[in-house]
mmCIF file of C-alpha atoms in Angstrom:
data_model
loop_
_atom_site.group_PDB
_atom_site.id
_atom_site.type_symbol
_atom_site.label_atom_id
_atom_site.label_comp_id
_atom_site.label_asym_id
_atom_site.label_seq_id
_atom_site.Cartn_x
_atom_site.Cartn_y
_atom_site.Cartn_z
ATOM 1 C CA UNK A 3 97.850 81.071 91.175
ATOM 2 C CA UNK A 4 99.104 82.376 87.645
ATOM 3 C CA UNK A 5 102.656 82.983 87.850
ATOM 4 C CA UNK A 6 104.349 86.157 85.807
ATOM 5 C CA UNK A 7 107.996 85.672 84.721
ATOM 6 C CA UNK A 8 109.086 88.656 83.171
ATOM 7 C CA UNK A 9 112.725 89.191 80.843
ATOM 8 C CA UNK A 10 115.031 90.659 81.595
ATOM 9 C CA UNK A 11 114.936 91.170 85.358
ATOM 10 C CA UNK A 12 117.313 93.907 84.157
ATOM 11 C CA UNK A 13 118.429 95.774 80.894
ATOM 12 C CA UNK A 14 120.608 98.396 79.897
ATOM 13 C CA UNK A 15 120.372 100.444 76.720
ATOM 14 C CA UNK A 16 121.202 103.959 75.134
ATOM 15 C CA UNK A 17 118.720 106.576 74.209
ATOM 16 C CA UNK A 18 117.100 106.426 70.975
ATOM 17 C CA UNK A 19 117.013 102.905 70.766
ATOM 18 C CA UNK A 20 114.034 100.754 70.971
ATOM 19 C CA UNK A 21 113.775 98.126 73.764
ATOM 20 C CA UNK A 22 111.249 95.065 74.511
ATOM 21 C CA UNK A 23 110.607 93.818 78.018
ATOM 22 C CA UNK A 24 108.677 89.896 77.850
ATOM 23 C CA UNK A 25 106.237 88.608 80.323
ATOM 24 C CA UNK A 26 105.173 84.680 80.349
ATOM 25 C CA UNK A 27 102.267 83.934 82.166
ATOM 26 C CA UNK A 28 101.526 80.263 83.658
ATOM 27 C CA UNK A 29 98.437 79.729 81.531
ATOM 28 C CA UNK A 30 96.376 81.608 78.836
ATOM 29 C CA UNK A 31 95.292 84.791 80.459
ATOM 30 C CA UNK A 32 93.356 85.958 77.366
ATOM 31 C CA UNK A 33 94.657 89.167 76.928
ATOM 32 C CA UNK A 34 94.051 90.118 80.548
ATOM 33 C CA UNK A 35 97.370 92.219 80.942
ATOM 34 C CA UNK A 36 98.885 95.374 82.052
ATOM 35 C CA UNK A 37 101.937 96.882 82.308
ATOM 36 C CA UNK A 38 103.009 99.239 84.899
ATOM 37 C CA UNK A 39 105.830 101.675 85.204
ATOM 38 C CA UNK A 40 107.597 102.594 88.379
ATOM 39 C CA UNK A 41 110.329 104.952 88.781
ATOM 40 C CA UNK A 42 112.328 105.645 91.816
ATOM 41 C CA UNK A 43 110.782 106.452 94.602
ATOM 42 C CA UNK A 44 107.281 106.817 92.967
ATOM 43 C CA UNK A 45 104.087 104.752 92.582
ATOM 44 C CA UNK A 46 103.619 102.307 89.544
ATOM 45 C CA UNK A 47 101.627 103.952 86.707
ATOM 46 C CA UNK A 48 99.508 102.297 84.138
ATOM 47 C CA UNK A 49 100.956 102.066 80.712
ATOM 48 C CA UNK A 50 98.907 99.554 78.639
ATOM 49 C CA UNK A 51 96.065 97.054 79.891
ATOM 50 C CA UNK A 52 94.376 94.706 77.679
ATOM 51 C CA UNK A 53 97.631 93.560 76.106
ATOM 52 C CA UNK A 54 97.926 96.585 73.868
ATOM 53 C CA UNK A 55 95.510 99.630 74.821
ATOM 54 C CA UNK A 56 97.485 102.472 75.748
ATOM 55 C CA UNK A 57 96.017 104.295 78.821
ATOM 56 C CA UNK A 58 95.287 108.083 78.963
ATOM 57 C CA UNK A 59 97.966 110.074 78.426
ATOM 58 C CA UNK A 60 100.959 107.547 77.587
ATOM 59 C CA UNK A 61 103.590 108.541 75.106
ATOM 60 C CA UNK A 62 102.862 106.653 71.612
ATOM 61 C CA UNK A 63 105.814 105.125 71.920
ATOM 62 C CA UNK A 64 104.939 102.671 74.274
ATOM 63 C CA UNK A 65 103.190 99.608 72.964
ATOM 64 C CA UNK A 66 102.460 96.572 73.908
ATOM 65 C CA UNK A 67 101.330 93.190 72.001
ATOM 66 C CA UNK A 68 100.814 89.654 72.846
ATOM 67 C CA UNK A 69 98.371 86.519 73.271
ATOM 68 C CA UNK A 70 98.184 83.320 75.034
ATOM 69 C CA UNK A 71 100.891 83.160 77.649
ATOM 70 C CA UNK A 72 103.424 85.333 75.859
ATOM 71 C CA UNK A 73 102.722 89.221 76.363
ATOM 72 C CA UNK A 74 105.646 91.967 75.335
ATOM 73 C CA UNK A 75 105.949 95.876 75.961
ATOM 74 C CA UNK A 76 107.521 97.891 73.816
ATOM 75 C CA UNK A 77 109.460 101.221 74.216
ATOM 76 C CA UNK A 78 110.466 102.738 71.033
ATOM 77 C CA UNK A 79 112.988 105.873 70.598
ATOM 78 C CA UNK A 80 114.210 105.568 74.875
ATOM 79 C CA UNK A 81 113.427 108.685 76.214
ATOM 80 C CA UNK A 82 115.746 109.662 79.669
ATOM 81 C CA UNK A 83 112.378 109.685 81.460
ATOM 82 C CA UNK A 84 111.650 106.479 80.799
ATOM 83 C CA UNK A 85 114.547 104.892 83.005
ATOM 84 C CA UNK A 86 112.179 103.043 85.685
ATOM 85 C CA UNK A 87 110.792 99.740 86.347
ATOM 86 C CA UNK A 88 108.208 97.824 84.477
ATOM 87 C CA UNK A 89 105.912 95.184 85.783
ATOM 88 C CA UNK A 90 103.574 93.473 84.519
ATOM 89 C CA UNK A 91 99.793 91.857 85.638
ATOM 90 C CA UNK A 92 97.526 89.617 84.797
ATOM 91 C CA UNK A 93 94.040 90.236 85.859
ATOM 92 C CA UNK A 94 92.497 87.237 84.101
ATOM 93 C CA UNK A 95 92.319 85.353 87.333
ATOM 94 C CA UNK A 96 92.483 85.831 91.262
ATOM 95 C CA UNK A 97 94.477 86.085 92.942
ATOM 96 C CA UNK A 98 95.882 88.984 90.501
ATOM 97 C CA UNK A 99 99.644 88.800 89.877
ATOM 98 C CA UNK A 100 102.674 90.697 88.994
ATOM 99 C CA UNK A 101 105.878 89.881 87.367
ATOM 100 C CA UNK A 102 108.736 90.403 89.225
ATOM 101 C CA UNK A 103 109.785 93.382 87.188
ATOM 102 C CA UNK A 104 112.269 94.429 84.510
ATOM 103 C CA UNK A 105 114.732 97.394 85.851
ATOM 104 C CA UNK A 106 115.488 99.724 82.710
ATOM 105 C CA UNK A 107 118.330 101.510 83.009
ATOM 106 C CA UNK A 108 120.340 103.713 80.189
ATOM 107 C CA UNK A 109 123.396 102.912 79.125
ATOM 108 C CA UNK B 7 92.546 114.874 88.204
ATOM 109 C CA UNK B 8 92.866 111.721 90.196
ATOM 110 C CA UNK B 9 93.931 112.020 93.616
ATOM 111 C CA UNK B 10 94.335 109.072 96.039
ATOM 112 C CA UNK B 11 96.078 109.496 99.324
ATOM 113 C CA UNK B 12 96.788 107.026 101.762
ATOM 114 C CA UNK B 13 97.211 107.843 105.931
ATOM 115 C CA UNK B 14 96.976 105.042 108.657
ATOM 116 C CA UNK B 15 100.707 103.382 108.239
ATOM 117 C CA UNK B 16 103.577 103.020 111.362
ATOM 118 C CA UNK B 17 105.133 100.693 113.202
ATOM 119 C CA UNK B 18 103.424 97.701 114.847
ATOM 120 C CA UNK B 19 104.082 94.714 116.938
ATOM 121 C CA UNK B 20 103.095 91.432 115.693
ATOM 122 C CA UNK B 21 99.767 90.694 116.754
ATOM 123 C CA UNK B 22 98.255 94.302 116.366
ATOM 124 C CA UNK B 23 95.784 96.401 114.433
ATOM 125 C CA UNK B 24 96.477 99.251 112.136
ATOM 126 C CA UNK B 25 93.977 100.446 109.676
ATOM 127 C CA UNK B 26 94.529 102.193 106.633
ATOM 128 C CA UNK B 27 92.409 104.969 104.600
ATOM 129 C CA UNK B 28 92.831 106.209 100.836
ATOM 130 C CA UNK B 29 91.316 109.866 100.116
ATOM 131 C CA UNK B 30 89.614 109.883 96.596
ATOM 132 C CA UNK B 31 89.340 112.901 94.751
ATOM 133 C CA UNK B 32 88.987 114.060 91.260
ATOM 134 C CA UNK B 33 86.519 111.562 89.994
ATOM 135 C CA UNK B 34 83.237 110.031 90.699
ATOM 136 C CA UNK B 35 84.779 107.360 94.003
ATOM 137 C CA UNK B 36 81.568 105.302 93.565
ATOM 138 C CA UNK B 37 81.578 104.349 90.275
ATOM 139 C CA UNK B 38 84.771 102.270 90.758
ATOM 140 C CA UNK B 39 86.299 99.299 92.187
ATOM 141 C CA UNK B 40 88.789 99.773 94.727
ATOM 142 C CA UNK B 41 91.806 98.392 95.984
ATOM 143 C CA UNK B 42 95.208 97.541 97.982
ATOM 144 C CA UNK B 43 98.020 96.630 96.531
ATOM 145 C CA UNK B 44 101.568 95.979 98.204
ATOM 146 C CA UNK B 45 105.256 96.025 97.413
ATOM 147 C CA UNK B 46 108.211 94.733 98.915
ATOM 148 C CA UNK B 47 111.559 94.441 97.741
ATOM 149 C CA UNK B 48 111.792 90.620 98.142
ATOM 150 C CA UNK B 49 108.041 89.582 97.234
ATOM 151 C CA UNK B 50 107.478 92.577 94.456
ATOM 152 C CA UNK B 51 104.178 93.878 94.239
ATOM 153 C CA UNK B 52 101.055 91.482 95.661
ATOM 154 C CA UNK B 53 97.431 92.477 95.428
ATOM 155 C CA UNK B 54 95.891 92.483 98.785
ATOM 156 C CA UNK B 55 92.277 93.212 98.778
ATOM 157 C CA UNK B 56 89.379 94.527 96.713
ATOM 158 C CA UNK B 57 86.477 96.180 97.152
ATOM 159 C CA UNK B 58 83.167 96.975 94.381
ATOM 160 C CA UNK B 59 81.544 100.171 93.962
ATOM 161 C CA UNK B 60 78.817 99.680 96.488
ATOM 162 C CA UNK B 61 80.817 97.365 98.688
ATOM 163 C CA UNK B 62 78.824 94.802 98.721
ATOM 164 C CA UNK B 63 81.341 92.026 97.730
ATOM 165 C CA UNK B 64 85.353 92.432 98.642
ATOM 166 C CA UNK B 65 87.601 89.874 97.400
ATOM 167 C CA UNK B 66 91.391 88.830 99.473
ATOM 168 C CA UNK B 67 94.186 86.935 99.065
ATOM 169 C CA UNK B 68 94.562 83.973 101.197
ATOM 170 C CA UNK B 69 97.344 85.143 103.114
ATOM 171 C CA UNK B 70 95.505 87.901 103.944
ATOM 172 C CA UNK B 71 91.921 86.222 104.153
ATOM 173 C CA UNK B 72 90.348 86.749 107.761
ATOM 174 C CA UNK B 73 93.070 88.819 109.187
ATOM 175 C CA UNK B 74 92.387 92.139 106.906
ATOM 176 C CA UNK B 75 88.672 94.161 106.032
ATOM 177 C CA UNK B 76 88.763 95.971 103.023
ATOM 178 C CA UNK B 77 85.508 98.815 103.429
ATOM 179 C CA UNK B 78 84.493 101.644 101.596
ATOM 180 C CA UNK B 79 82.455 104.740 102.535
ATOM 181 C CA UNK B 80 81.208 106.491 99.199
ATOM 182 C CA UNK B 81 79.581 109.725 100.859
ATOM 183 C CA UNK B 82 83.070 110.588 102.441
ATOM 184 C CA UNK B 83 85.101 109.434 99.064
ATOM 185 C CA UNK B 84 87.309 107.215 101.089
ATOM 186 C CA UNK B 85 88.070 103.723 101.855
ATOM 187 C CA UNK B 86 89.614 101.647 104.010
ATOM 188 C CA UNK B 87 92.192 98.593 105.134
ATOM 189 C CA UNK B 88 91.534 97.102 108.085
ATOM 190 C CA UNK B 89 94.466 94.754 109.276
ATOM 191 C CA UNK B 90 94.461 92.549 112.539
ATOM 192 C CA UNK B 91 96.712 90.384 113.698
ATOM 193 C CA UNK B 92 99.507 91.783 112.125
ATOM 194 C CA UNK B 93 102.234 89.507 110.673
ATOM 195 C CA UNK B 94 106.181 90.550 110.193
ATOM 196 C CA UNK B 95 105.320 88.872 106.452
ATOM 197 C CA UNK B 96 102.511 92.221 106.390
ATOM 198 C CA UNK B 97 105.654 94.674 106.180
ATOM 199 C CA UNK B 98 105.315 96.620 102.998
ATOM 200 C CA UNK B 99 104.674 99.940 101.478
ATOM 201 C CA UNK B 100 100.550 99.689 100.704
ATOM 202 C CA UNK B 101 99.454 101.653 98.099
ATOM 203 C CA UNK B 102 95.437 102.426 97.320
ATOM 204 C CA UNK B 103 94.885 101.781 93.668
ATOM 205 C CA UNK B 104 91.524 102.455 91.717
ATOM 206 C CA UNK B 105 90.466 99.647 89.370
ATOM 207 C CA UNK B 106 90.003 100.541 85.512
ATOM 208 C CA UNK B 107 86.565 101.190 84.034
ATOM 209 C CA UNK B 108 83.277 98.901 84.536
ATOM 210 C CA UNK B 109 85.520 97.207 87.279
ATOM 211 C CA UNK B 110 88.265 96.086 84.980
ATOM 212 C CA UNK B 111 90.738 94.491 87.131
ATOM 213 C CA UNK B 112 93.856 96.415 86.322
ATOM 214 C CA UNK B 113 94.760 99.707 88.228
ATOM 215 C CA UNK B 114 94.794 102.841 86.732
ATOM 216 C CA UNK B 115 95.517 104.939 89.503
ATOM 217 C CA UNK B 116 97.660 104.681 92.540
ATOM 218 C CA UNK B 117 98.245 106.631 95.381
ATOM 219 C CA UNK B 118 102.004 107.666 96.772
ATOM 220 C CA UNK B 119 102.001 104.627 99.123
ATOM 221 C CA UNK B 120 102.218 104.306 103.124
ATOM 222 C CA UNK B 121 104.392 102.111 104.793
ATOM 223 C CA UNK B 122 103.084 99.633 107.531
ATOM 224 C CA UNK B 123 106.106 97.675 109.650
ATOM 225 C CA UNK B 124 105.141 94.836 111.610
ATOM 226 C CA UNK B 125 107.843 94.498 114.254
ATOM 227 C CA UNK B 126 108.543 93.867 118.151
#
């Protein structure tokens, strides 16, 4: 199986500021990504899936970039709304696998 | 808009059968993939099972291979997760997900979640 390590597991910062979450992946997954955000409570949401297409209705200020093994997702301008979790898949393989999350918290 | 609700979860003793449905609404149910998807707070999220537009081919994950049925029916916009032989390791909240477009295997839709415990 592809493994997902995502950094930080956690991260605090103030609003305004722009923050970067990394996810590794085992092997190439050739772009096969997504990234996911979950807040409290709530079901994950898509954010970005092919490494750096932003899904319907996402705030521009989410992006995400990456190749190879090395995949990032970027949050520029932290909004209060956007304290939540963020995971990350790859779907370039089965079984399909997460990251064990990044918890995004403000400071 | 999308809609996907889940119904079926409880609390279950080892060894038993629960089976789970997802209600699709607010788009065109067989035009896309389908799926489970489950999260706990030790093992994170794991992809279970999924299911293509006609049903005709379903894919697992071993742990899960032979024990759970992933089914769709497209005239009643729903499908389903059958589980046997329930395993403690099965405890989770399940959540129906609806792959991206032309089968794309990311989720871009999830429903609220359901919560299966596997317990004596």
């Amino acid at each position: 199986d592809i493994q997902m390590t995502q950094s930080p597991a956690s991260l605090s910062a103030s609003l305004g500021e722009t923050v970067t979450i990394e996810c590794r992946a085992s092997e190439d997954i050739y772009n096969g990504l997504a990234w996911y955000q979950q807040k409290p409570g709530k079901s994950p949401q898509l954010l970005i899936y092919n490494a750096n297409s932003l899904h319907t209705g996402v705030p521009s200020r989410f992006s995400g970039s990456g190749s190879g093994t090395q995949y990032s997702l970027k949050i520029n301008s932290l909004q209060s709304e956007d304290v939540a979790s963020y995971f990350c898949q790859q779907y370039y393989d089965y079984p399909w696998t997460f990251g064990g999350g990044t918890k995004l918290e403000l400071k | 808009e999308v809609q996907l609700v889940e119904s079926g979860g409880g609390l279950v003793q080892p060894g038993r059968s629960l089976k789970l449905s997802c209600a699709a609404s607010g788009f065109t149910f067989s035009n896309y993939g389908m799926a489970w998807v489950r999260q706990t707070p030790t093992k994170g999220l794991e992809w279970v099972a999924s299911i293509s537009t006609g049903g005709g081919n379903t894919y697992y994950r071993d742990s899960v291979k032979g024990r759970f049925t992933i089914s769709r029916d497209n005239a009643k916009n729903t499908q389903y997760l059958q589980m046997d032989s329930l395993r403690s390791e099965d405890t989770a909240t399940y959540y129906c997900a609806r792959h991206g477009y032309s089968s794309s295997h990311y989720f871009d839709y999830w429903g609220q979640g359901v919560m299966v415990t596997v317990s004596s």
